[in-house]
PDB file of C-alpha atoms in Angstrom:
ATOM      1  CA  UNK A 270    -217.118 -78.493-153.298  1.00 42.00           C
ATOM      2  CA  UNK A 271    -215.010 -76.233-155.486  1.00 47.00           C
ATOM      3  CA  UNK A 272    -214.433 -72.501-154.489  1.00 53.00           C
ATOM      4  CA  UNK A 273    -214.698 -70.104-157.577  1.00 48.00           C
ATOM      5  CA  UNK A 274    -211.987 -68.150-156.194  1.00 49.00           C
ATOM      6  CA  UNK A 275    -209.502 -70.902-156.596  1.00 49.00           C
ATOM      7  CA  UNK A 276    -209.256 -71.019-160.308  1.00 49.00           C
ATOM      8  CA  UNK A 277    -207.784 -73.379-162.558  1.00 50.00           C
ATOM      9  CA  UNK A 278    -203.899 -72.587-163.809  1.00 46.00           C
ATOM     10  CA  UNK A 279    -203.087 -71.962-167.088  1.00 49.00           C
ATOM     11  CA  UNK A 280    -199.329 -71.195-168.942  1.00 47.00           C
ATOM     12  CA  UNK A 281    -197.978 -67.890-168.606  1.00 41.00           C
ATOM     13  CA  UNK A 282    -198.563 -67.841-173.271  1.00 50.00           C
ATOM     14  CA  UNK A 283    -200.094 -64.869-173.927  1.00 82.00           C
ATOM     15  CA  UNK A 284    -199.545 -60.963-173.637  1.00 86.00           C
ATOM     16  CA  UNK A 285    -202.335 -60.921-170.660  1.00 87.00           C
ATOM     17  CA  UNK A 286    -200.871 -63.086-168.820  1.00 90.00           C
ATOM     18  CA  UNK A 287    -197.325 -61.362-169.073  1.00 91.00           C
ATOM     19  CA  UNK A 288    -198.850 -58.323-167.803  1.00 91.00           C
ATOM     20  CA  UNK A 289    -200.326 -59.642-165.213  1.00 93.00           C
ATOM     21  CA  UNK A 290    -197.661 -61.434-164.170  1.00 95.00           C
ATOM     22  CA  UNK A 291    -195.379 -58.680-163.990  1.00 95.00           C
ATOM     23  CA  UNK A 292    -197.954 -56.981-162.226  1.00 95.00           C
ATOM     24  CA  UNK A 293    -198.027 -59.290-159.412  1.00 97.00           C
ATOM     25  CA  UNK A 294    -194.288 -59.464-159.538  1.00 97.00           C
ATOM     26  CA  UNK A 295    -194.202 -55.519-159.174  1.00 97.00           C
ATOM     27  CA  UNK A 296    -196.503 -55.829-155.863  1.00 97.00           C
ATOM     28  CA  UNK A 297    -194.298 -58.248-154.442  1.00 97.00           C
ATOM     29  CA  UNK A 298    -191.153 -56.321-154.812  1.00 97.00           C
ATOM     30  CA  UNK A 299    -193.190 -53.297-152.972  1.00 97.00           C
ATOM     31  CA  UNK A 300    -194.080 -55.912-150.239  1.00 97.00           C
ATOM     32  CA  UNK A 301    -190.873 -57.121-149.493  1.00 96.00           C
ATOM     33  CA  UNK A 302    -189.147 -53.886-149.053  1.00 96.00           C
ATOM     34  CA  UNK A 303    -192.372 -52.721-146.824  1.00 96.00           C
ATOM     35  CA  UNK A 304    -192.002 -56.369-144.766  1.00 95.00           C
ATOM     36  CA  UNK A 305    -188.015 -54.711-144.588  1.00 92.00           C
ATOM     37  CA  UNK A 306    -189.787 -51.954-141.827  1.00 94.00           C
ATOM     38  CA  UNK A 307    -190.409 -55.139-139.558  1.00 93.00           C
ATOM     39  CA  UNK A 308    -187.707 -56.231-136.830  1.00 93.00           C
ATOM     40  CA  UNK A 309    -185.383 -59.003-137.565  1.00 92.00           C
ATOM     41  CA  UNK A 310    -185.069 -62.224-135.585  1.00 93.00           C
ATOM     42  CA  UNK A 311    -181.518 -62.757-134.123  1.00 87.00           C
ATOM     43  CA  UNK A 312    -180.490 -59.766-135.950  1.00 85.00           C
ATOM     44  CA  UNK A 313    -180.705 -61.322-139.614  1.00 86.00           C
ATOM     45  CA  UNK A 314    -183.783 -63.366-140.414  1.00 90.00           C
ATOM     46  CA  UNK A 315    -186.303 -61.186-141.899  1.00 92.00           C
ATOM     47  CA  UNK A 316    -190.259 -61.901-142.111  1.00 94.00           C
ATOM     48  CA  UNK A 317    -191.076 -61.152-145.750  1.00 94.00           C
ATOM     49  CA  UNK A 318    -194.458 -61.468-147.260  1.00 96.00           C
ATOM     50  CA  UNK A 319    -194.222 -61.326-150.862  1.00 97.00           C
ATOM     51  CA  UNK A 320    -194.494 -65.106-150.812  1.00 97.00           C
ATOM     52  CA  UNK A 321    -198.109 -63.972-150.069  1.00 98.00           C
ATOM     53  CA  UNK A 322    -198.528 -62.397-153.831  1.00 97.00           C
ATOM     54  CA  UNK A 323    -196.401 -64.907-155.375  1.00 98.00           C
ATOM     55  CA  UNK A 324    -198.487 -67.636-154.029  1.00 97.00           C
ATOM     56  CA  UNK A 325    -201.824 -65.762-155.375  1.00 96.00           C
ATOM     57  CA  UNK A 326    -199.843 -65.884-158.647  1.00 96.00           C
ATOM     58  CA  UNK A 327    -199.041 -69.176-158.513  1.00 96.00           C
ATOM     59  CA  UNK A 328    -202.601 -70.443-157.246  1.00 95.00           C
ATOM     60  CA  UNK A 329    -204.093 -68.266-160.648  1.00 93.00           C
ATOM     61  CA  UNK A 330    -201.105 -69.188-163.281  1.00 93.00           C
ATOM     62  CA  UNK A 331    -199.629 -72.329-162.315  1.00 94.00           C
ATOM     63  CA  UNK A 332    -196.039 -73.200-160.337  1.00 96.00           C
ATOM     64  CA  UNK A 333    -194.245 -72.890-163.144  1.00 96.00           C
ATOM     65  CA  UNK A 334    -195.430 -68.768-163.295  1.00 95.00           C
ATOM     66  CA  UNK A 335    -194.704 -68.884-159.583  1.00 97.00           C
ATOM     67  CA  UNK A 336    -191.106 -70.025-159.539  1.00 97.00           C
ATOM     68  CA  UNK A 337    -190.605 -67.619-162.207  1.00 97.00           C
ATOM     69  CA  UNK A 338    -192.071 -64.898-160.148  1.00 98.00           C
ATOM     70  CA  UNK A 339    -190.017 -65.799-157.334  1.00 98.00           C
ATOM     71  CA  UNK A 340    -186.861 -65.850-159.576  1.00 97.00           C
ATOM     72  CA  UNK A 341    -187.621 -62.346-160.802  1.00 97.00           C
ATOM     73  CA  UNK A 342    -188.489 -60.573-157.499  1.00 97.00           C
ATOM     74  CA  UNK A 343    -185.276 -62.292-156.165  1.00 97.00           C
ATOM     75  CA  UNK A 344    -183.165 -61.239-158.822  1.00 97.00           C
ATOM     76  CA  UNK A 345    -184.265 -57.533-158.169  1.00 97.00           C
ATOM     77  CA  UNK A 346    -184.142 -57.642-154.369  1.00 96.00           C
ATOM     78  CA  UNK A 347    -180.198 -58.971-155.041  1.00 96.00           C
ATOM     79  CA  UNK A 348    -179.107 -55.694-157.009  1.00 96.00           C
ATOM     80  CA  UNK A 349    -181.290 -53.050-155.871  1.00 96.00           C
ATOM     81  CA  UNK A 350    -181.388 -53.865-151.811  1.00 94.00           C
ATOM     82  CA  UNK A 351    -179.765 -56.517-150.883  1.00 90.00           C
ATOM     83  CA  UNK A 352    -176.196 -56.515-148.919  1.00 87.00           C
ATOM     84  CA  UNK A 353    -175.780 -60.688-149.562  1.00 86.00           C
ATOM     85  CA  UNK A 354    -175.241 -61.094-153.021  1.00 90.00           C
ATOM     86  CA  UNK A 355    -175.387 -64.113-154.790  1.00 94.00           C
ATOM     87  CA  UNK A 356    -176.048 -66.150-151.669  1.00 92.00           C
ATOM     88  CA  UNK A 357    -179.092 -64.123-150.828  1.00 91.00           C
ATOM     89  CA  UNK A 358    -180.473 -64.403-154.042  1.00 95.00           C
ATOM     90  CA  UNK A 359    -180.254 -68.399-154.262  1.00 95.00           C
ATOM     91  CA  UNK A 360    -181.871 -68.850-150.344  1.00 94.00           C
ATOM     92  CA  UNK A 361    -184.159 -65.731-151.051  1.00 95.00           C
ATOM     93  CA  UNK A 362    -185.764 -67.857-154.445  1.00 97.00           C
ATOM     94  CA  UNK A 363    -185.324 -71.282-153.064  1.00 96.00           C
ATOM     95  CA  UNK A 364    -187.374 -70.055-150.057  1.00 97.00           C
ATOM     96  CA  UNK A 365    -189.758 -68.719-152.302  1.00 97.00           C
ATOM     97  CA  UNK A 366    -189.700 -71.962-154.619  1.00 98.00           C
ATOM     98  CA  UNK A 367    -190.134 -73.902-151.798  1.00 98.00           C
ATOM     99  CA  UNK A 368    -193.605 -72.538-150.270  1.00 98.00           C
ATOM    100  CA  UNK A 369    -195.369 -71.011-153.442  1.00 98.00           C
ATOM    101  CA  UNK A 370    -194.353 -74.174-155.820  1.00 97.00           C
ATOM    102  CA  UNK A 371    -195.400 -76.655-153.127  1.00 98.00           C
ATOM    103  CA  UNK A 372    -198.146 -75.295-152.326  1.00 98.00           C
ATOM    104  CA  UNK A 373    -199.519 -74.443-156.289  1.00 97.00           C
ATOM    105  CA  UNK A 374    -198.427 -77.655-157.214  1.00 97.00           C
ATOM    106  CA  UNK A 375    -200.476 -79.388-155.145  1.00 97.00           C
ATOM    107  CA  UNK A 376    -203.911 -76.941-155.145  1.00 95.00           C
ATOM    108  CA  UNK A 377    -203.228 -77.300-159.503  1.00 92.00           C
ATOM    109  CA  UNK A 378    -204.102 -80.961-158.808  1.00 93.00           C
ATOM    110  CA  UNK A 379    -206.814 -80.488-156.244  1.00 91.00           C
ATOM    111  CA  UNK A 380    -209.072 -77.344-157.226  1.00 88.00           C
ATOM    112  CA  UNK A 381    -210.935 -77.143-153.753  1.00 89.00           C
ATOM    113  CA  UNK A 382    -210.492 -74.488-150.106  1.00 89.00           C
ATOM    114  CA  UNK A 383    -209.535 -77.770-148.823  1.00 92.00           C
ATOM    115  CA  UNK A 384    -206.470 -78.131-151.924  1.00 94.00           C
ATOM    116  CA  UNK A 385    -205.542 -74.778-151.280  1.00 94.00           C
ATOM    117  CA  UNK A 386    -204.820 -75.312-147.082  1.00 96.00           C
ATOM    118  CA  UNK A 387    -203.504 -78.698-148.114  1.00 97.00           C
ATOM    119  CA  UNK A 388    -201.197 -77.030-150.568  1.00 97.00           C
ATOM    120  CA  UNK A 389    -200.264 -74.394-148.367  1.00 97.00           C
ATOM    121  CA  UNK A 390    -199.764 -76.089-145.518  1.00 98.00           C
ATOM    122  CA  UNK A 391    -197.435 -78.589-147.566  1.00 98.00           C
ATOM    123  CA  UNK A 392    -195.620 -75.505-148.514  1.00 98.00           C
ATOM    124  CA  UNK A 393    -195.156 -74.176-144.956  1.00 98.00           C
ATOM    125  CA  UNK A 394    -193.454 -77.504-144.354  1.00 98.00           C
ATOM    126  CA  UNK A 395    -190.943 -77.734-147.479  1.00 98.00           C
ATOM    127  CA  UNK A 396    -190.112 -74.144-146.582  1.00 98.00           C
ATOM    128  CA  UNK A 397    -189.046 -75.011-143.255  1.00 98.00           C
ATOM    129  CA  UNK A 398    -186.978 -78.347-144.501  1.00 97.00           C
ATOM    130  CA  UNK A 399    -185.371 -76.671-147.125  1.00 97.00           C
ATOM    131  CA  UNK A 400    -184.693 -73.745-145.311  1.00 97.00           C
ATOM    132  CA  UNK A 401    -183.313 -75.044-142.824  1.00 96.00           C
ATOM    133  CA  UNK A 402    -180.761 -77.754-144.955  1.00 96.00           C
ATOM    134  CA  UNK A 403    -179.804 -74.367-147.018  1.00 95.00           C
ATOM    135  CA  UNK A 404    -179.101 -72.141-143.827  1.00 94.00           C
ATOM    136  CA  UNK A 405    -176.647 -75.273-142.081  1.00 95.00           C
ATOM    137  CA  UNK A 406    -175.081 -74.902-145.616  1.00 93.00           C
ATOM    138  CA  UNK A 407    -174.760 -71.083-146.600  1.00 92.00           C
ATOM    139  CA  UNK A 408    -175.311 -69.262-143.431  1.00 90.00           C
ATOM    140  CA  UNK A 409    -171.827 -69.719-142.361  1.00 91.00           C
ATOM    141  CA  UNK A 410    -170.445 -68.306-145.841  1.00 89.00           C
ATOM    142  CA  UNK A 411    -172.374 -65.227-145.928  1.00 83.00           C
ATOM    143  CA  UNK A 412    -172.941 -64.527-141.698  1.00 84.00           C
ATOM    144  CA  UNK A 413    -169.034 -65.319-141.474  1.00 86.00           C
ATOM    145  CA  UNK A 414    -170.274 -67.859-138.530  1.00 89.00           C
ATOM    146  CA  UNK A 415    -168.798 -71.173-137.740  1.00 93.00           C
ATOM    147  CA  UNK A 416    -171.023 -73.622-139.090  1.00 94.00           C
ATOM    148  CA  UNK A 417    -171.163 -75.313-135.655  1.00 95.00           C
ATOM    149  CA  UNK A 418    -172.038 -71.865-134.467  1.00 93.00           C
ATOM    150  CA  UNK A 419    -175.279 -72.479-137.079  1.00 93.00           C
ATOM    151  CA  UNK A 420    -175.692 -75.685-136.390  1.00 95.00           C
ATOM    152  CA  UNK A 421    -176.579 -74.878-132.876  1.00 96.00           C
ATOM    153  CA  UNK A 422    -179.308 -72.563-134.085  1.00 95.00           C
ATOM    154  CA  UNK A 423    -181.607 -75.021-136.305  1.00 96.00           C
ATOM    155  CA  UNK A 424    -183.717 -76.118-133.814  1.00 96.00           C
ATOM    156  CA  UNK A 425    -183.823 -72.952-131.461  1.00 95.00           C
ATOM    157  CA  UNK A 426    -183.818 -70.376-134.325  1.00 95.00           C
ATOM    158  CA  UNK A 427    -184.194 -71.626-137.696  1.00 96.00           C
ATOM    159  CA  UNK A 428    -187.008 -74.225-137.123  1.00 97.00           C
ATOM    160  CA  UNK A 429    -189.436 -71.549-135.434  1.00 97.00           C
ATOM    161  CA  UNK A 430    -188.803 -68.820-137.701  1.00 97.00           C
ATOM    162  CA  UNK A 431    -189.391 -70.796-140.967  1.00 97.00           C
ATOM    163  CA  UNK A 432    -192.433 -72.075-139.151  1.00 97.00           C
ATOM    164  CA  UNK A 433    -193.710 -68.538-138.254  1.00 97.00           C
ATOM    165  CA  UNK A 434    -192.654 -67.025-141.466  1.00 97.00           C
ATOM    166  CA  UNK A 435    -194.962 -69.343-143.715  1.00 97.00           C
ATOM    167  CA  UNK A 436    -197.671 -70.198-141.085  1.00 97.00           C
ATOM    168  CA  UNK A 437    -198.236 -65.955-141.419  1.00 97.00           C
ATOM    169  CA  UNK A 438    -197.476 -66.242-145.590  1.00 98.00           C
ATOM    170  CA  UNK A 439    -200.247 -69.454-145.366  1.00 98.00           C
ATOM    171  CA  UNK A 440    -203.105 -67.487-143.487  1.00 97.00           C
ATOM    172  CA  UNK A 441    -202.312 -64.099-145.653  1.00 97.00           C
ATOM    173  CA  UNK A 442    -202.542 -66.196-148.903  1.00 97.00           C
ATOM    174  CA  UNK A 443    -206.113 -67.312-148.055  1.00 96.00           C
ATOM    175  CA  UNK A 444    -207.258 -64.257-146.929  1.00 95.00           C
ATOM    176  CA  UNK A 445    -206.237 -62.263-149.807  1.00 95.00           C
ATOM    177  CA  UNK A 446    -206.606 -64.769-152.612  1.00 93.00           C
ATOM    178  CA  UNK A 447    -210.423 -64.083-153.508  1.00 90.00           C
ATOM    179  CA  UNK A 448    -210.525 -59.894-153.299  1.00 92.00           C
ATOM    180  CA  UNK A 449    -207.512 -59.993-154.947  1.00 92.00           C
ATOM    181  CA  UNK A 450    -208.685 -62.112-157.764  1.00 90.00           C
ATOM    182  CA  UNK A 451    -211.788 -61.024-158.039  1.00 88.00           C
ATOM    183  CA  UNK A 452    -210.378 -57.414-158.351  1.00 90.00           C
ATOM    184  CA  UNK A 453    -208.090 -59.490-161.391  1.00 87.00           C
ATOM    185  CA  UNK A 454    -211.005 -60.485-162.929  1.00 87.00           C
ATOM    186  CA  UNK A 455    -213.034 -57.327-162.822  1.00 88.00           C
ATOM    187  CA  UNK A 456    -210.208 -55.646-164.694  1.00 87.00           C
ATOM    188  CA  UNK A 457    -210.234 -58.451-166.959  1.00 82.00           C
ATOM    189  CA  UNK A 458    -206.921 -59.553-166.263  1.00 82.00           C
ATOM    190  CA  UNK A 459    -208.322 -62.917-165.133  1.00 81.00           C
ATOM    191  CA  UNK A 460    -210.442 -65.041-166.869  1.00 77.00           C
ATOM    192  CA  UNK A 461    -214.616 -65.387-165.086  1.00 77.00           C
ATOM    193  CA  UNK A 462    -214.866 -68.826-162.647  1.00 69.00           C
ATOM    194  CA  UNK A 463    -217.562 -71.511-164.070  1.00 61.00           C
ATOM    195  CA  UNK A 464    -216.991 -73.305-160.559  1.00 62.00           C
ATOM    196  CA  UNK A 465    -219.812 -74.023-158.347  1.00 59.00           C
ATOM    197  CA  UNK A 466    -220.323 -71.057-155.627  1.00 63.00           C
ATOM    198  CA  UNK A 467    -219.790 -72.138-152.132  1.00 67.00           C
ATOM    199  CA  UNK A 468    -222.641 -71.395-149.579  1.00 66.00           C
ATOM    200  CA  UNK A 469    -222.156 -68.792-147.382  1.00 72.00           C
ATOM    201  CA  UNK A 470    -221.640 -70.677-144.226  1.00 71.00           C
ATOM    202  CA  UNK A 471    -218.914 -72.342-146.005  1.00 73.00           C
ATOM    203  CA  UNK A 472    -217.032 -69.164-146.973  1.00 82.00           C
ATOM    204  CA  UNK A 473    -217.726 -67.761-143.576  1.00 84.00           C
ATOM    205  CA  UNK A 474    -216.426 -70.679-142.002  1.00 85.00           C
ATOM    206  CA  UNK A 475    -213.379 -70.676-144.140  1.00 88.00           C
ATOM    207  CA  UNK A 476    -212.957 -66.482-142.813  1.00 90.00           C
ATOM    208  CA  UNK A 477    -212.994 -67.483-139.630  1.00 93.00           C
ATOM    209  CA  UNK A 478    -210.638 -70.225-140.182  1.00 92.00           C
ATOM    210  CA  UNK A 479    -208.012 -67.595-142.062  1.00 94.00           C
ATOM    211  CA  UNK A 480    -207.961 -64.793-139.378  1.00 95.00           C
ATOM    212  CA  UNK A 481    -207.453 -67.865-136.247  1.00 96.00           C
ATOM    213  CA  UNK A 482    -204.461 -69.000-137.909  1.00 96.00           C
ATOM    214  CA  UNK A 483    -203.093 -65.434-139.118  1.00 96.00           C
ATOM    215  CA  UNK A 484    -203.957 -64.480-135.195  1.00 96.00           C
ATOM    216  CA  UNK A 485    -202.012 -67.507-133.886  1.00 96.00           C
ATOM    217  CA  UNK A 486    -198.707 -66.780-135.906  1.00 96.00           C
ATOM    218  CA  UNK A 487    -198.742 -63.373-135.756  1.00 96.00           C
ATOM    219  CA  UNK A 488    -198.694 -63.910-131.993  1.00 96.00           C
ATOM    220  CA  UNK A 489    -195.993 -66.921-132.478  1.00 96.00           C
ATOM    221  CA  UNK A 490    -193.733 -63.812-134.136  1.00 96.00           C
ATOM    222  CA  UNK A 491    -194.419 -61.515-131.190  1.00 95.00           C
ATOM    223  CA  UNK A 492    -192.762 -64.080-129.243  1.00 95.00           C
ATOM    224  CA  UNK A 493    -189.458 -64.297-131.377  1.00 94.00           C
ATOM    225  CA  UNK A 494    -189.302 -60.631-131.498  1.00 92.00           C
ATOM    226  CA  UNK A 495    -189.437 -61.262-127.581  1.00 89.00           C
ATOM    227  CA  UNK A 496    -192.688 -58.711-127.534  1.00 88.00           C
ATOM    228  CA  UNK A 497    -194.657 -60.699-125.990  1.00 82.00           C
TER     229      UNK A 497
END
């Protein structure tokens, strides 16, 4: 069954879609520098949820809007707050790339709740492999670490984290997705869903699904910020 908050994508063509676009890009930039507030794991691996808003984009406009999105919002972060240059720009947008394209990519194919976990959950995954080729491979340039040094922290460090970071980004994105685009398509931003509605035990169960797994990683990051 088809959820009418998962709409079809369509190219990033006309001056609506621009707007919006840069809209959603806007809110992501103010996302990750409020996600900045949050402690860092091992003193330099930040949780940022902008992937979150991205993803939304993505799931509305298509990957190719997303991966533009995530170029964009990367590009700012690098000259207006970031201390890691070039480097951080290229693992800031691959990361990005990696969950929101994955996961859009797949959903554009299969327009369902079930697509959209599938997708996501597909994206928490190429996040974490890419991630953590890209960290064995730049960390040591911009950390000024040994790369056996970084080597040693894949599994301990890097694996979790990545894991953490997009399980949150996955639960946030399906939470958020239909207020958010309903709110887009209210304002007309967004084009009206001719999908089939989904009963309401479905979208309750799917609620209930969200908040477990946002509750489970949220928890998982208490643990590497050695809260709990």
């Amino acid at each position: 069954m088809s959820d009418p908050t998962l709409v079809k994508a369509r190219p990033a063509t006309n001056t609506k879609t621009i707007t919006t676009l840069a809209m959603l890009s806007a809110i992501a930039f103010v996302v990750m520098l409020v996600s900045k507030l949050l402690p860092s794991v091992n003193g330099f691996l930040d949780f940022d949820f902008k992937d979150v808003v991205i993803c939304i984009g993505g799931f509305v406009f298509g990957p190719m809007a997303a991966a533009s999105m995530a170029v964009v919002v990367a590009f700012v972060e690098m000259i207006t707050v970031s201390h890691t240059g070039i480097i951080g720009f290229v693992m800031n947008a691959l990361a990005t790339c990696a969950f929101c394209c994955t996961a859009t990519f797949i959903y554009k194919k299969r327009h369902t709740m079930a697509g959209a976990v599938l997708g996501l959950a597909a994206g928490v995954v190429a996040l974490t492999v890419v991630m953590l080729l890209w960290n064995y491979f730049l960390t040591p340039i911009y950390q000024g670490m040994p790369r056996e040094a970084v080597a040693a922290m894949l599994v301990p460090i890097f694996l979790p984290f990545n894991l953490v970071k997009g399980g949150m980004n996955m639960a946030a994105t399906l939470l958020l997705y239909k207020p958010v685009v309903t709110a887009l398509r209210r304002s007309g931003l967004v084009a009206p869903s001719t999908s089939e509605q989904p009963s309401r035990r479905s979208s309750a169960g799917f609620l209930l699904f969200s908040l477990v797994l946002l509750a489970t990683f949220v928890l998982l990051a208490l643990v590497l910020w050695g809260v709990i």
